[in-house]
Short mmCIF file of C-alpha atoms in Angstrom, two decimals:
data_model
loop_
_atom_site.label_atom_id
_atom_site.label_comp_id
_atom_site.label_asym_id
_atom_site.label_seq_id
_atom_site.Cartn_x
_atom_site.Cartn_y
_atom_site.Cartn_z
CA MET L 1349 118.62 72.97 118.54
CA GLU L 1350 120.09 70.35 121.51
CA THR L 1351 117.95 70.82 124.54
CA LEU L 1352 117.99 69.40 128.12
CA GLU L 1353 113.50 69.96 127.63
CA LYS L 1354 110.65 66.56 127.58
CA LYS L 1355 110.39 64.87 124.25
CA LEU L 1356 106.83 66.52 123.76
CA ASN L 1357 103.57 64.38 122.67
CA ILE L 1358 102.81 66.15 118.79
CA ALA L 1359 99.51 65.91 117.20
CA MET L 1360 99.51 66.81 113.14
CA VAL L 1361 95.78 67.68 111.99
CA CYS L 1362 95.77 66.95 107.94
CA ASP L 1363 93.28 65.83 106.66
CA PRO L 1364 94.85 64.42 103.23
CA ILE L 1365 97.70 63.87 104.28
CA GLY L 1366 99.18 61.57 102.45
CA ASN L 1367 96.52 61.02 99.46
CA ASN L 1368 98.54 63.70 98.06
CA LYS L 1369 101.57 66.05 97.31
CA SER L 1370 100.30 69.09 97.70
CA GLY L 1371 102.81 71.68 99.24
CA VAL L 1372 101.47 70.96 102.43
CA VAL L 1373 100.77 67.84 102.45
CA VAL L 1374 104.64 68.06 101.32
CA SER L 1375 106.05 70.31 104.44
CA THR L 1376 103.91 68.64 106.84
CA ARG L 1377 105.73 65.55 106.26
CA ARG L 1378 108.59 66.43 106.78
CA PHE L 1379 108.33 68.93 109.46
CA GLY L 1380 106.51 65.18 111.27
CA LYS L 1381 109.35 62.88 109.82
CA LEU L 1382 112.19 65.62 111.39
CA LEU L 1383 110.27 66.03 114.73
CA LYS L 1384 110.28 62.36 114.84
CA GLU L 1385 114.26 62.33 114.56
CA ARG L 1386 114.44 64.55 117.36
CA GLY L 1387 113.16 61.72 119.42
CA HIS L 1388 109.68 63.90 120.22
CA ASN L 1389 105.83 60.94 119.36
CA VAL L 1390 104.20 62.62 116.17
CA ILE L 1391 101.14 60.91 115.00
CA PHE L 1392 99.26 62.99 111.92
CA ILE L 1393 95.36 62.78 111.69
CA GLY L 1394 93.80 62.55 108.53
CA ALA L 1395 91.26 61.68 106.40
CA ARG L 1396 90.50 57.90 105.07
CA SER L 1397 90.75 57.52 100.97
CA ALA L 1398 90.57 54.48 98.50
CA GLU L 1399 94.31 54.36 99.37
CA HIS L 1400 94.05 54.46 103.11
CA LYS L 1401 91.22 52.91 104.06
CA GLU L 1402 92.41 52.19 107.70
CA HIS L 1403 94.91 53.92 110.27
CA ASN L 1404 97.88 53.28 109.40
CA TYR L 1405 101.56 54.63 109.37
CA HIS L 1406 102.90 57.51 107.47
CA ASP L 1407 106.55 58.19 106.66
CA ASP L 1408 106.93 55.66 109.53
CA LEU L 1409 104.97 57.99 111.56
CA LYS L 1410 101.25 56.50 113.17
CA THR L 1411 98.38 57.76 111.27
CA TYR L 1412 95.19 57.81 111.94
CA ARG L 1413 92.72 58.42 109.64
CA TYR L 1414 88.52 58.81 110.01
CA ARG L 1415 85.14 58.65 107.80
CA SER L 1416 85.79 60.72 105.01
CA LEU L 1417 84.02 62.90 101.85
CA PRO L 1418 86.15 63.80 98.32
CA VAL L 1419 85.98 67.17 97.84
CA PRO L 1420 85.69 67.98 93.89
CA LYS L 1421 88.40 69.22 91.68
CA SER L 1422 90.76 68.75 94.96
CA GLY L 1423 93.36 66.44 93.64
CA GLY L 1424 92.57 63.33 95.90
CA TRP L 1425 91.66 65.44 99.31
CA ASN L 1426 89.43 64.27 102.05
CA LEU L 1427 87.81 65.96 104.46
CA ALA L 1428 87.62 64.29 108.08
CA PHE L 1429 84.63 63.59 109.94
CA PRO L 1430 86.51 62.08 113.50
CA THR L 1431 83.50 62.03 116.80
CA ILE L 1432 85.10 64.81 119.58
CA LYS L 1433 85.42 60.85 120.97
CA GLU L 1434 87.76 59.56 119.54
CA MET L 1435 89.84 62.56 118.93
CA LYS L 1436 89.93 62.90 123.07
CA LYS L 1437 90.77 58.88 122.90
CA VAL L 1438 93.61 59.21 120.57
CA PHE L 1439 94.80 62.76 122.60
CA GLN L 1440 94.75 60.48 125.19
CA GLU L 1441 96.29 57.79 124.69
CA GLU L 1442 99.02 59.33 123.53
CA LYS L 1443 99.96 61.97 126.18
CA ILE L 1444 99.58 64.52 123.37
CA ASP L 1445 101.02 67.47 124.78
CA ILE L 1446 100.21 69.83 121.58
CA VAL L 1447 98.15 70.35 118.91
CA HIS L 1448 99.34 71.79 115.98
CA ILE L 1449 96.34 71.85 113.37
CA ILE L 1450 97.86 71.82 110.05
CA LEU L 1451 94.97 73.29 107.63
CA PRO L 1452 91.70 74.68 109.29
CA MET L 1453 89.31 71.45 107.85
CA SER L 1454 86.46 69.49 108.92
CA GLY L 1455 89.13 67.69 111.03
CA ALA L 1456 90.47 71.05 112.54
CA ILE L 1457 86.96 71.59 114.07
CA VAL L 1458 87.26 68.52 116.24
CA ALA L 1459 90.58 68.61 116.55
CA ILE L 1460 90.14 72.09 118.45
CA LEU L 1461 86.91 71.03 120.32
CA ALA L 1462 88.97 67.57 122.07
CA ALA L 1463 92.20 70.26 122.63
CA LYS L 1464 90.16 72.29 124.22
CA ALA L 1465 87.46 70.12 125.91
CA LEU L 1466 91.45 68.76 127.91
CA HIS L 1467 93.45 72.17 128.27
CA ILE L 1468 95.63 71.10 125.38
CA LYS L 1469 97.61 74.55 123.69
CA ILE L 1470 97.04 73.97 119.97
CA VAL L 1471 98.65 75.68 117.34
CA ALA L 1472 97.74 76.74 113.96
CA HIS L 1473 99.70 77.03 110.46
CA SER L 1474 97.87 79.56 108.42
CA HIS L 1475 99.02 77.28 104.68
CA SER L 1476 95.06 79.00 103.52
CA GLN L 1477 93.72 81.09 101.13
CA PRO L 1478 90.97 82.19 99.78
CA GLU L 1479 93.09 82.25 96.32
CA ASN L 1480 93.50 78.61 96.50
CA LEU L 1481 89.67 77.65 96.62
CA PHE L 1482 88.13 79.84 94.82
CA MET L 1483 89.68 81.57 91.97
CA ASP L 1484 88.12 79.13 89.35
CA MET L 1485 84.48 80.38 90.26
CA PRO L 1486 82.51 83.67 89.02
CA LYS L 1487 84.09 87.39 90.78
CA VAL L 1488 80.78 87.79 93.09
CA MET L 1489 80.84 84.34 94.51
CA GLN L 1490 84.91 84.91 94.88
CA LEU L 1491 84.04 87.31 97.31
CA ILE L 1492 80.41 86.03 99.16
CA LEU L 1493 83.08 82.77 99.74
CA GLY L 1494 86.22 84.42 100.61
CA ASN L 1495 84.80 86.93 103.28
CA LEU L 1496 82.67 83.49 104.76
CA TRP L 1497 86.25 80.94 104.40
CA ASN L 1498 88.04 84.35 106.19
CA LYS L 1499 85.38 84.02 109.29
CA TYR L 1500 85.93 81.06 109.30
CA LEU L 1501 90.14 80.63 109.72
CA ALA L 1502 89.00 83.86 112.74
CA TRP L 1503 87.30 81.40 114.51
CA VAL L 1504 90.66 78.54 113.64
CA TYR L 1505 92.70 80.95 114.72
CA SER L 1506 90.93 82.50 117.39
CA LYS L 1507 91.29 78.59 119.37
CA ALA L 1508 94.93 78.88 119.32
CA GLU L 1509 97.82 79.82 121.07
CA LEU L 1510 99.92 80.10 118.66
CA LEU L 1511 100.17 80.93 114.63
CA ILE L 1512 102.93 80.00 112.53
CA TYR L 1513 103.20 81.67 108.86
CA PRO L 1514 105.59 80.47 105.91
CA SER L 1515 106.10 83.91 105.00
CA GLU L 1516 105.33 87.60 105.92
CA MET L 1517 103.03 87.39 103.19
CA ALA L 1518 101.40 85.77 104.48
CA ARG L 1519 100.96 87.06 108.49
CA ALA L 1520 100.84 90.76 106.50
CA LEU L 1521 98.05 88.88 104.48
CA LEU L 1522 95.85 86.84 107.39
CA ASP L 1523 96.99 88.20 110.72
CA LYS L 1524 94.52 90.82 111.47
CA LEU L 1525 92.27 87.12 111.61
CA GLY L 1526 94.09 86.29 115.00
CA ARG L 1527 93.24 87.83 118.04
CA LYS L 1528 94.39 91.09 118.42
CA ASN L 1529 97.50 90.72 120.35
CA GLN L 1530 97.74 86.98 120.03
CA PRO L 1531 100.84 85.59 119.62
CA SER L 1532 102.20 84.21 115.71
CA LEU L 1533 105.91 83.84 114.81
CA VAL L 1534 106.83 83.71 110.97
CA ILE L 1535 108.62 79.62 109.57
CA SER L 1536 109.50 78.78 106.21
CA ASN L 1537 108.08 75.67 104.97
CA GLY L 1538 112.02 75.84 104.30
CA ILE L 1539 113.88 73.12 101.45
CA ASP L 1540 115.91 69.86 103.19
CA LEU L 1541 119.28 70.64 101.27
CA LYS L 1542 119.51 66.99 101.83
CA GLU L 1543 116.95 65.81 99.26
CA PHE L 1544 117.21 68.35 97.20
CA LYS L 1545 120.53 69.25 95.54
CA PRO L 1546 122.27 68.67 92.03
CA VAL L 1547 122.48 65.39 90.65
CA ALA L 1548 122.98 64.01 87.77
CA ILE L 1549 119.28 62.97 85.27
CA GLY L 1550 120.24 59.18 83.84
CA ASN L 1551 117.62 58.15 81.95
CA PHE L 1552 115.50 61.45 82.20
CA TYR L 1553 114.64 62.78 78.75
CA GLU L 1554 114.49 59.19 77.64
CA ARG L 1555 111.81 57.97 79.66
CA PHE L 1556 109.45 60.78 79.37
CA ASN L 1557 110.26 61.46 75.09
CA ILE L 1558 112.03 64.58 75.48
CA PRO L 1559 115.21 65.85 72.92
CA ALA L 1560 118.14 66.66 74.40
CA GLY L 1561 119.64 69.86 73.41
CA GLN L 1562 116.37 71.76 74.29
CA VAL L 1563 115.74 74.25 76.69
CA LYS L 1564 114.06 73.69 79.50
CA LEU L 1565 111.44 75.07 81.06
CA LEU L 1566 110.17 73.53 84.11
CA PHE L 1567 106.74 73.40 86.07
CA VAL L 1568 105.63 72.34 88.99
CA GLY L 1569 102.54 71.76 91.06
CA ARG L 1570 98.73 71.96 90.81
CA LEU L 1571 97.07 71.39 87.36
CA PHE L 1572 94.42 74.56 89.34
CA PRO L 1573 93.56 77.87 87.55
CA GLU L 1574 95.66 79.91 90.70
CA LYS L 1575 98.68 78.21 89.70
CA SER L 1576 98.03 79.66 85.78
CA VAL L 1577 100.06 77.08 83.81
CA ASP L 1578 97.86 78.47 81.22
CA THR L 1579 99.68 81.96 81.45
CA LEU L 1580 103.14 80.09 80.63
CA ILE L 1581 101.45 78.14 76.90
CA LYS L 1582 99.96 80.77 75.39
CA ALA L 1583 104.17 82.40 76.18
CA MET L 1584 105.64 79.32 74.48
CA PRO L 1585 103.91 81.07 70.79
CA TYR L 1586 105.89 84.50 70.82
CA ILE L 1587 109.01 82.33 72.42
CA ILE L 1588 109.38 80.11 69.83
CA GLU L 1589 108.67 82.58 66.88
CA LYS L 1590 112.52 83.63 68.60
CA ASN L 1591 113.86 80.41 69.46
CA LYS L 1592 112.74 76.96 68.51
CA ASN L 1593 114.94 75.62 71.00
CA ALA L 1594 112.64 76.41 73.96
CA ARG L 1595 110.66 73.21 75.23
CA VAL L 1596 108.23 73.30 78.54
CA MET L 1597 107.89 70.46 80.99
CA LEU L 1598 104.59 70.57 83.07
CA ALA L 1599 104.29 68.59 85.70
CA GLY L 1600 101.79 67.60 88.12
CA ALA L 1601 98.14 66.63 87.72
CA GLY L 1602 95.17 68.68 88.61
CA TYR L 1603 91.96 68.79 86.29
CA MET L 1604 92.75 71.44 83.60
CA ARG L 1605 95.11 68.79 82.24
CA LEU L 1606 93.26 68.36 79.02
CA LYS L 1607 91.50 72.15 78.80
CA LEU L 1608 96.15 72.88 79.26
CA GLU L 1609 95.97 70.10 76.36
CA LYS L 1610 93.93 71.37 74.44
CA LEU L 1611 95.20 74.67 74.93
CA ALA L 1612 98.75 74.26 72.93
CA ASN L 1613 97.16 71.97 70.78
CA ARG L 1614 95.44 75.89 70.05
CA LEU L 1615 98.63 78.01 69.69
CA ASN L 1616 100.43 74.96 68.03
CA VAL L 1617 102.61 74.52 69.76
CA ASP L 1618 102.22 71.26 71.60
CA GLU L 1619 105.58 69.78 70.14
CA TYR L 1620 106.74 72.03 72.95
CA VAL L 1621 104.99 70.98 75.61
CA THR L 1622 104.92 68.05 77.85
CA PHE L 1623 103.21 67.10 81.20
CA LEU L 1624 105.19 64.97 83.02
CA GLY L 1625 102.35 64.14 84.70
CA LEU L 1626 102.03 63.85 88.65
CA ILE L 1627 106.22 61.74 89.04
CA SER L 1628 107.66 60.63 91.81
CA GLU L 1629 109.68 62.07 94.02
CA GLU L 1630 113.20 60.61 92.79
CA ASP L 1631 111.90 62.00 89.33
CA LYS L 1632 110.32 65.59 90.58
CA LEU L 1633 114.55 65.62 92.31
CA LEU L 1634 115.16 64.47 88.43
CA ALA L 1635 112.90 67.17 86.72
CA TYR L 1636 114.10 70.02 88.76
CA ASN L 1637 118.36 68.83 87.74
CA ALA L 1638 116.88 68.39 84.53
CA SER L 1639 115.80 71.43 83.66
CA ASP L 1640 117.20 75.15 82.38
CA ILE L 1641 115.04 77.34 83.71
CA PHE L 1642 112.09 76.67 86.90
CA VAL L 1643 109.00 79.29 86.13
CA LEU L 1644 105.97 79.79 88.94
CA PRO L 1645 103.00 81.48 87.15
CA SER L 1646 101.05 80.79 90.04
CA LEU L 1647 98.09 83.61 91.35
CA ALA L 1648 98.29 82.63 95.04
CA GLU L 1649 101.23 81.25 97.00
CA LEU L 1650 101.69 81.87 100.04
CA GLU L 1651 105.27 80.88 100.36
CA GLY L 1652 105.83 77.98 96.91
CA MET L 1653 108.25 75.37 98.13
CA VAL L 1654 109.16 73.89 94.74
CA VAL L 1655 110.73 77.83 94.25
CA LEU L 1656 112.91 76.54 97.03
CA GLU L 1657 112.97 73.34 95.87
CA ALA L 1658 114.98 74.60 91.89
CA MET L 1659 116.89 77.35 93.66
CA ALA L 1660 118.39 74.67 95.68
CA CYS L 1661 118.72 71.98 92.30
CA GLY L 1662 121.04 75.74 91.26
CA LYS L 1663 118.41 76.64 89.08
CA PRO L 1664 116.98 80.88 87.69
CA ILE L 1665 113.61 81.79 88.26
CA ILE L 1666 111.13 83.31 87.00
CA VAL L 1667 107.73 84.33 88.68
CA SER L 1668 104.78 86.28 88.63
CA ASP L 1669 104.37 88.77 89.88
CA ALA L 1670 101.53 88.43 91.77
CA LYS L 1671 100.78 90.28 95.26
CA MET L 1672 98.84 87.35 96.37
CA SER L 1673 102.17 85.12 95.74
CA ALA L 1674 104.83 84.93 98.46
CA SER L 1675 107.21 83.21 95.99
CA ARG L 1676 107.94 87.25 93.85
CA HIS L 1677 110.57 87.22 96.82
CA PHE L 1678 112.30 85.33 96.03
CA VAL L 1679 114.08 86.68 92.74
CA ASP L 1680 116.60 88.73 93.84
CA GLY L 1681 118.69 88.59 91.49
CA ASN L 1682 118.46 84.89 90.51
CA GLY L 1683 115.93 85.39 88.17
CA PHE L 1684 113.12 87.23 86.66
CA LEU L 1685 109.65 89.07 87.09
CA PHE L 1686 106.87 89.16 84.68
CA LYS L 1687 102.82 91.26 85.37
CA ALA L 1688 101.15 88.39 86.11
CA LYS L 1689 98.52 87.14 83.47
CA ASP L 1690 100.68 88.31 81.10
CA SER L 1691 101.96 86.05 78.72
CA GLN L 1692 103.82 88.27 76.34
CA ASP L 1693 106.00 89.83 79.37
CA LEU L 1694 107.03 86.52 80.49
CA ALA L 1695 107.52 85.64 77.11
CA TYR L 1696 109.87 88.37 77.69
CA GLN L 1697 111.51 87.17 80.55
CA VAL L 1698 111.74 83.55 79.46
CA LEU L 1699 114.09 84.87 76.22
CA LYS L 1700 116.44 86.27 77.99
CA LEU L 1701 117.33 83.37 79.32
CA VAL L 1702 117.20 80.94 76.71
CA VAL L 1703 119.22 82.40 74.71
CA ASP L 1704 122.03 83.31 77.61
CA PRO L 1705 123.39 79.93 79.01
CA ASP L 1706 126.03 82.43 81.05
CA LEU L 1707 123.50 84.56 82.66
CA ARG L 1708 121.48 81.31 83.15
CA LYS L 1709 124.52 80.38 85.09
CA LYS L 1710 125.50 83.22 87.32
CA MET L 1711 121.55 82.90 88.04
CA GLY L 1712 121.36 79.49 89.11
CA GLU L 1713 124.51 80.53 91.11
CA ILE L 1714 122.99 82.48 92.86
CA SER L 1715 120.12 80.72 93.74
CA PHE L 1716 121.94 77.67 94.91
CA GLU L 1717 123.85 80.90 97.72
CA LYS L 1718 120.47 81.87 98.60
CA ILE L 1719 118.18 78.79 99.05
CA LYS L 1720 120.94 77.71 101.84
CA GLN L 1721 119.00 80.73 104.57
CA TYR L 1722 115.40 78.66 103.98
CA ASP L 1723 117.32 75.13 105.54
CA ILE L 1724 115.19 73.07 106.41
CA ARG L 1725 116.83 72.14 110.00
CA LYS L 1726 116.36 76.25 110.47
CA SER L 1727 112.37 76.04 110.48
CA VAL L 1728 112.50 73.06 113.08
CA ASP L 1729 115.28 74.77 115.29
CA LEU L 1730 112.23 77.95 115.20
CA LEU L 1731 108.83 74.93 115.46
CA GLU L 1732 110.49 73.39 118.34
CA LYS L 1733 111.04 76.15 120.27
CA ALA L 1734 107.33 77.28 119.34
CA TYR L 1735 106.80 74.31 120.88
CA TYR L 1736 107.69 74.67 123.88
CA SER L 1737 107.47 79.42 124.48
CA THR L 1738 103.53 77.51 123.80
CA LEU L 1739 103.23 74.61 126.30
CA LYS L 1740 105.18 77.53 129.07
CA ARG L 1741 103.00 80.54 128.15
CA LEU L 1742 100.44 80.89 131.06
#
């Protein structure tokens, strides 16, 4: 977006920035990088970790890091604990115009209090839902903690001049937590079409010891309860019974990996399941291109960036119809939905594509065409415009 407005100083508050590869961290990095390319000064506020012990630069963006505590079973998330004095000092020295709360963690609380004290405008992004946090707990605890979490989110959102949601489902789900008549906007996380695209896979199969010639299903994401990866593994016996030419590749890390490995072994499908582990961004692109079908069995997604990435690589998609997953809305002639947590229905939908290469090709082409509307540069246009309109609002 061409603009004659002054370039902005923006503080993005995301405690785990640079410490893991979750969707919210990846999205924050991408937005920060592209805003910098447009001439804005973007800084990150995050947590110290074993890998990042001091203030440093991440993606060439200055990152202020503070004392922290690790979050158990989080895949490398740390809670940042700056003081209000420290935060005010950074905001003043950097001449911050906008504080953008990415995640409502401990760092956000301090950033909000400091911003309010300095009369700096706040934008809050919706990247959190209770299902991401409490799904592996007993139902009663899920309800209690979910209600408490929503009350906390309501406090965070009430302090912002603008709320941003990654999907219409997220807005419908969470907009009620904001103030009455509070401005809100839907901005997709988007996808960098210059980065995610069809490419040659080189020796990917050889490096990961994957037999060539099989129809390969791919999952990308954290190995956490809400991702429901066990549903995909449980579908494999039904798939293999009908067609032994299928294999699933699981790209990602998480505390459930050992449990999932044992499940595959118990079901006698371990030879058809490849755990790729936590792979680099370069290998992730190759994994998409090395696959034939992308599968997301997740039960909770406020958007689902991995689906966008797979579509950009021209892949058909199979997504659960879970009511708390916005990813289901990406399925439109380019794949199939299946009943959430129903491994037999997942197998049935997968087999439609496994046995029909022409259908895979056709649906992959539809994915590739549909992804154009999710170009991240369009999202940055909207975000940039939102910043300026927020600053002008009394």
